[in-house]
Amino acid sequence: MRPAPVPVPQPDELKALVETSLDDDQAEDVVVIDLAGKTTIADYMIVASGRNTRHIAAMAMKLADRMKQAGLRGVEVEGLNQCDWVLVDAGDVIIHLFRPEVRTFYNIEKMWGLETPRPSAERMSA
């Protein structure tokens, strides 16, 4: 007997899962961009920073695992070789994880009409 299929999370549920995962993993400067009605590529784009390449890799892998456990299939992770900028493509939600200086350089939030968050006080004193 086959197990019952796990329902695929809806975009808002997936966004909440991503936000919780990033919060649990201590992501910094998390920004959620609502893309609904602006583009067909996704409903949400989430941008966050990690403290270093190891932190970014760990966040990306845990996030991908948590999404798969939630029933999402076909999650793609790119950029794990360098971990300066890791993209997690979950279909309706696209997640960008950056080292802070790389995030500032590319400034992808500005493309969607948002300002890049100022570095957190913790990071500036470290």
PDB file of C-alpha atoms in Angstrom:
ATOM      1  CA  MET A   1       0.000   0.000   0.000  1.00  0.00           C
ATOM      2  CA  ARG A   2       1.377   3.392  -1.049  1.00  0.00           C
ATOM      3  CA  PRO A   3       1.449   6.306   1.388  1.00  0.00           C
ATOM      4  CA  ALA A   4      -0.957   9.159   0.747  1.00  0.00           C
ATOM      5  CA  PRO A   5       0.653  11.960  -1.259  1.00  0.00           C
ATOM      6  CA  VAL A   6       1.740  15.025   0.660  1.00  0.00           C
ATOM      7  CA  PRO A   7      -0.115  18.116  -0.606  1.00  0.00           C
ATOM      8  CA  VAL A   8       2.119  20.670  -2.297  1.00  0.00           C
ATOM      9  CA  PRO A   9       2.360  23.899  -0.265  1.00  0.00           C
ATOM     10  CA  GLN A  10       0.615  26.953  -1.714  1.00  0.00           C
ATOM     11  CA  PRO A  11       2.753  30.081  -2.358  1.00  0.00           C
ATOM     12  CA  ASP A  12       1.803  31.775   0.939  1.00  0.00           C
ATOM     13  CA  GLU A  13       2.504  28.573   2.881  1.00  0.00           C
ATOM     14  CA  LEU A  14       5.823  28.174   1.104  1.00  0.00           C
ATOM     15  CA  LYS A  15       6.749  31.796   1.857  1.00  0.00           C
ATOM     16  CA  ALA A  16       5.962  31.217   5.548  1.00  0.00           C
ATOM     17  CA  LEU A  17       8.059  28.024   5.558  1.00  0.00           C
ATOM     18  CA  VAL A  18      11.005  29.900   4.027  1.00  0.00           C
ATOM     19  CA  GLU A  19      10.712  32.786   6.488  1.00  0.00           C
ATOM     20  CA  THR A  20      10.585  30.374   9.435  1.00  0.00           C
ATOM     21  CA  SER A  21      13.556  28.388   8.123  1.00  0.00           C
ATOM     22  CA  LEU A  22      15.652  31.515   7.591  1.00  0.00           C
ATOM     23  CA  ASP A  23      14.697  32.826  11.026  1.00  0.00           C
ATOM     24  CA  ASP A  24      15.596  29.490  12.649  1.00  0.00           C
ATOM     25  CA  ASP A  25      18.966  29.577  10.874  1.00  0.00           C
ATOM     26  CA  GLN A  26      19.663  33.186  11.882  1.00  0.00           C
ATOM     27  CA  ALA A  27      19.618  34.727   8.410  1.00  0.00           C
ATOM     28  CA  GLU A  28      20.242  38.460   8.421  1.00  0.00           C
ATOM     29  CA  ASP A  29      18.383  41.329   6.760  1.00  0.00           C
ATOM     30  CA  VAL A  30      15.579  39.179   5.315  1.00  0.00           C
ATOM     31  CA  VAL A  31      13.468  41.002   2.716  1.00  0.00           C
ATOM     32  CA  VAL A  32      10.297  39.541   1.172  1.00  0.00           C
ATOM     33  CA  ILE A  33       9.333  40.966  -2.215  1.00  0.00           C
ATOM     34  CA  ASP A  34       5.758  40.337  -3.381  1.00  0.00           C
ATOM     35  CA  LEU A  35       5.974  39.663  -7.116  1.00  0.00           C
ATOM     36  CA  ALA A  36       2.342  38.680  -7.682  1.00  0.00           C
ATOM     37  CA  GLY A  37       1.032  40.690 -10.620  1.00  0.00           C
ATOM     38  CA  LYS A  38       4.498  42.088 -11.413  1.00  0.00           C
ATOM     39  CA  THR A  39       6.002  39.036 -13.113  1.00  0.00           C
ATOM     40  CA  THR A  40       5.187  35.438 -13.942  1.00  0.00           C
ATOM     41  CA  ILE A  41       8.497  34.006 -12.675  1.00  0.00           C
ATOM     42  CA  ALA A  42       7.311  33.654  -9.062  1.00  0.00           C
ATOM     43  CA  ASP A  43       4.882  34.968  -6.478  1.00  0.00           C
ATOM     44  CA  TYR A  44       7.597  35.898  -3.961  1.00  0.00           C
ATOM     45  CA  MET A  45      11.295  36.639  -3.939  1.00  0.00           C
ATOM     46  CA  ILE A  46      13.079  36.425  -0.625  1.00  0.00           C
ATOM     47  CA  VAL A  47      16.529  37.945  -0.176  1.00  0.00           C
ATOM     48  CA  ALA A  48      18.692  37.335   2.883  1.00  0.00           C
ATOM     49  CA  SER A  49      22.295  37.541   3.996  1.00  0.00           C
ATOM     50  CA  GLY A  50      24.468  35.033   5.782  1.00  0.00           C
ATOM     51  CA  ARG A  51      27.483  35.714   7.964  1.00  0.00           C
ATOM     52  CA  ASN A  52      29.902  33.747   5.774  1.00  0.00           C
ATOM     53  CA  THR A  53      30.005  31.101   3.048  1.00  0.00           C
ATOM     54  CA  ARG A  54      29.533  28.185   5.484  1.00  0.00           C
ATOM     55  CA  HIS A  55      26.485  29.854   7.021  1.00  0.00           C
ATOM     56  CA  ILE A  56      24.994  30.463   3.562  1.00  0.00           C
ATOM     57  CA  ALA A  57      25.600  26.850   2.468  1.00  0.00           C
ATOM     58  CA  ALA A  58      24.021  25.487   5.654  1.00  0.00           C
ATOM     59  CA  MET A  59      20.964  27.746   5.295  1.00  0.00           C
ATOM     60  CA  ALA A  60      20.481  26.748   1.648  1.00  0.00           C
ATOM     61  CA  MET A  61      20.755  23.015   2.288  1.00  0.00           C
ATOM     62  CA  LYS A  62      18.453  23.087   5.324  1.00  0.00           C
ATOM     63  CA  LEU A  63      15.955  25.188   3.406  1.00  0.00           C
ATOM     64  CA  ALA A  64      15.942  22.764   0.471  1.00  0.00           C
ATOM     65  CA  ASP A  65      15.500  19.807   2.854  1.00  0.00           C
ATOM     66  CA  ARG A  66      12.639  21.493   4.711  1.00  0.00           C
ATOM     67  CA  MET A  67      10.848  22.286   1.449  1.00  0.00           C
ATOM     68  CA  LYS A  68      11.205  18.687   0.266  1.00  0.00           C
ATOM     69  CA  GLN A  69       9.850  17.447   3.620  1.00  0.00           C
ATOM     70  CA  ALA A  70       6.875  19.780   3.118  1.00  0.00           C
ATOM     71  CA  GLY A  71       6.093  17.988  -0.160  1.00  0.00           C
ATOM     72  CA  LEU A  72       7.709  20.327  -2.663  1.00  0.00           C
ATOM     73  CA  ARG A  73       9.503  18.558  -5.496  1.00  0.00           C
ATOM     74  CA  GLY A  74      11.986  19.944  -7.995  1.00  0.00           C
ATOM     75  CA  VAL A  75      13.710  22.404  -5.651  1.00  0.00           C
ATOM     76  CA  GLU A  76      16.846  23.656  -7.410  1.00  0.00           C
ATOM     77  CA  VAL A  77      19.876  25.051  -5.567  1.00  0.00           C
ATOM     78  CA  GLU A  78      22.583  26.896  -7.485  1.00  0.00           C
ATOM     79  CA  GLY A  79      25.800  28.540  -6.348  1.00  0.00           C
ATOM     80  CA  LEU A  80      26.879  26.117  -3.620  1.00  0.00           C
ATOM     81  CA  ASN A  81      30.399  25.854  -5.068  1.00  0.00           C
ATOM     82  CA  GLN A  82      31.305  29.415  -4.035  1.00  0.00           C
ATOM     83  CA  CYS A  83      28.441  30.359  -1.664  1.00  0.00           C
ATOM     84  CA  ASP A  84      28.822  34.080  -2.378  1.00  0.00           C
ATOM     85  CA  TRP A  85      25.300  34.053  -3.850  1.00  0.00           C
ATOM     86  CA  VAL A  86      23.124  30.964  -3.580  1.00  0.00           C
ATOM     87  CA  LEU A  87      19.818  30.750  -5.421  1.00  0.00           C
ATOM     88  CA  VAL A  88      17.120  28.381  -4.187  1.00  0.00           C
ATOM     89  CA  ASP A  89      14.380  28.037  -6.802  1.00  0.00           C
ATOM     90  CA  ALA A  90      11.195  26.644  -5.290  1.00  0.00           C
ATOM     91  CA  GLY A  91       8.950  27.610  -8.186  1.00  0.00           C
ATOM     92  CA  ASP A  92       6.503  30.079  -6.645  1.00  0.00           C
ATOM     93  CA  VAL A  93       9.162  31.358  -4.236  1.00  0.00           C
ATOM     94  CA  ILE A  94      12.722  32.247  -5.236  1.00  0.00           C
ATOM     95  CA  ILE A  95      15.281  32.695  -2.481  1.00  0.00           C
ATOM     96  CA  HIS A  96      18.590  34.549  -2.823  1.00  0.00           C
ATOM     97  CA  LEU A  97      21.178  34.056  -0.076  1.00  0.00           C
ATOM     98  CA  PHE A  98      24.160  36.404  -0.178  1.00  0.00           C
ATOM     99  CA  ARG A  99      27.352  37.299   1.591  1.00  0.00           C
ATOM    100  CA  PRO A 100      26.684  40.911   2.693  1.00  0.00           C
ATOM    101  CA  GLU A 101      29.230  42.561   0.393  1.00  0.00           C
ATOM    102  CA  VAL A 102      28.003  40.567  -2.629  1.00  0.00           C
ATOM    103  CA  ARG A 103      24.419  41.523  -1.823  1.00  0.00           C
ATOM    104  CA  THR A 104      25.385  45.190  -1.682  1.00  0.00           C
ATOM    105  CA  PHE A 105      27.215  44.906  -5.008  1.00  0.00           C
ATOM    106  CA  TYR A 106      24.305  43.317  -6.932  1.00  0.00           C
ATOM    107  CA  ASN A 107      21.555  45.204  -5.067  1.00  0.00           C
ATOM    108  CA  ILE A 108      18.757  43.089  -6.559  1.00  0.00           C
ATOM    109  CA  GLU A 109      16.169  44.623  -4.233  1.00  0.00           C
ATOM    110  CA  LYS A 110      16.558  47.906  -6.097  1.00  0.00           C
ATOM    111  CA  MET A 111      15.485  46.189  -9.328  1.00  0.00           C
ATOM    112  CA  TRP A 112      12.078  45.658  -7.691  1.00  0.00           C
ATOM    113  CA  GLY A 113      11.857  49.203  -6.306  1.00  0.00           C
ATOM    114  CA  LEU A 114      13.174  48.476  -2.809  1.00  0.00           C
ATOM    115  CA  GLU A 115      16.244  49.725  -1.028  1.00  0.00           C
ATOM    116  CA  THR A 116      18.942  47.336   0.146  1.00  0.00           C
ATOM    117  CA  PRO A 117      18.750  46.991   3.928  1.00  0.00           C
ATOM    118  CA  ARG A 118      21.487  48.694   5.864  1.00  0.00           C
ATOM    119  CA  PRO A 119      23.872  46.188   7.439  1.00  0.00           C
ATOM    120  CA  SER A 120      22.754  45.129  10.894  1.00  0.00           C
ATOM    121  CA  ALA A 121      24.550  46.679  13.868  1.00  0.00           C
ATOM    122  CA  GLU A 122      25.869  43.245  14.925  1.00  0.00           C
ATOM    123  CA  ARG A 123      27.688  42.761  11.643  1.00  0.00           C
ATOM    124  CA  MET A 124      29.161  46.248  11.639  1.00  0.00           C
ATOM    125  CA  SER A 125      30.705  45.739  15.080  1.00  0.00           C
ATOM    126  CA  ALA A 126      32.037  42.249  14.280  1.00  0.00           C
TER     127      ALA A 126
END
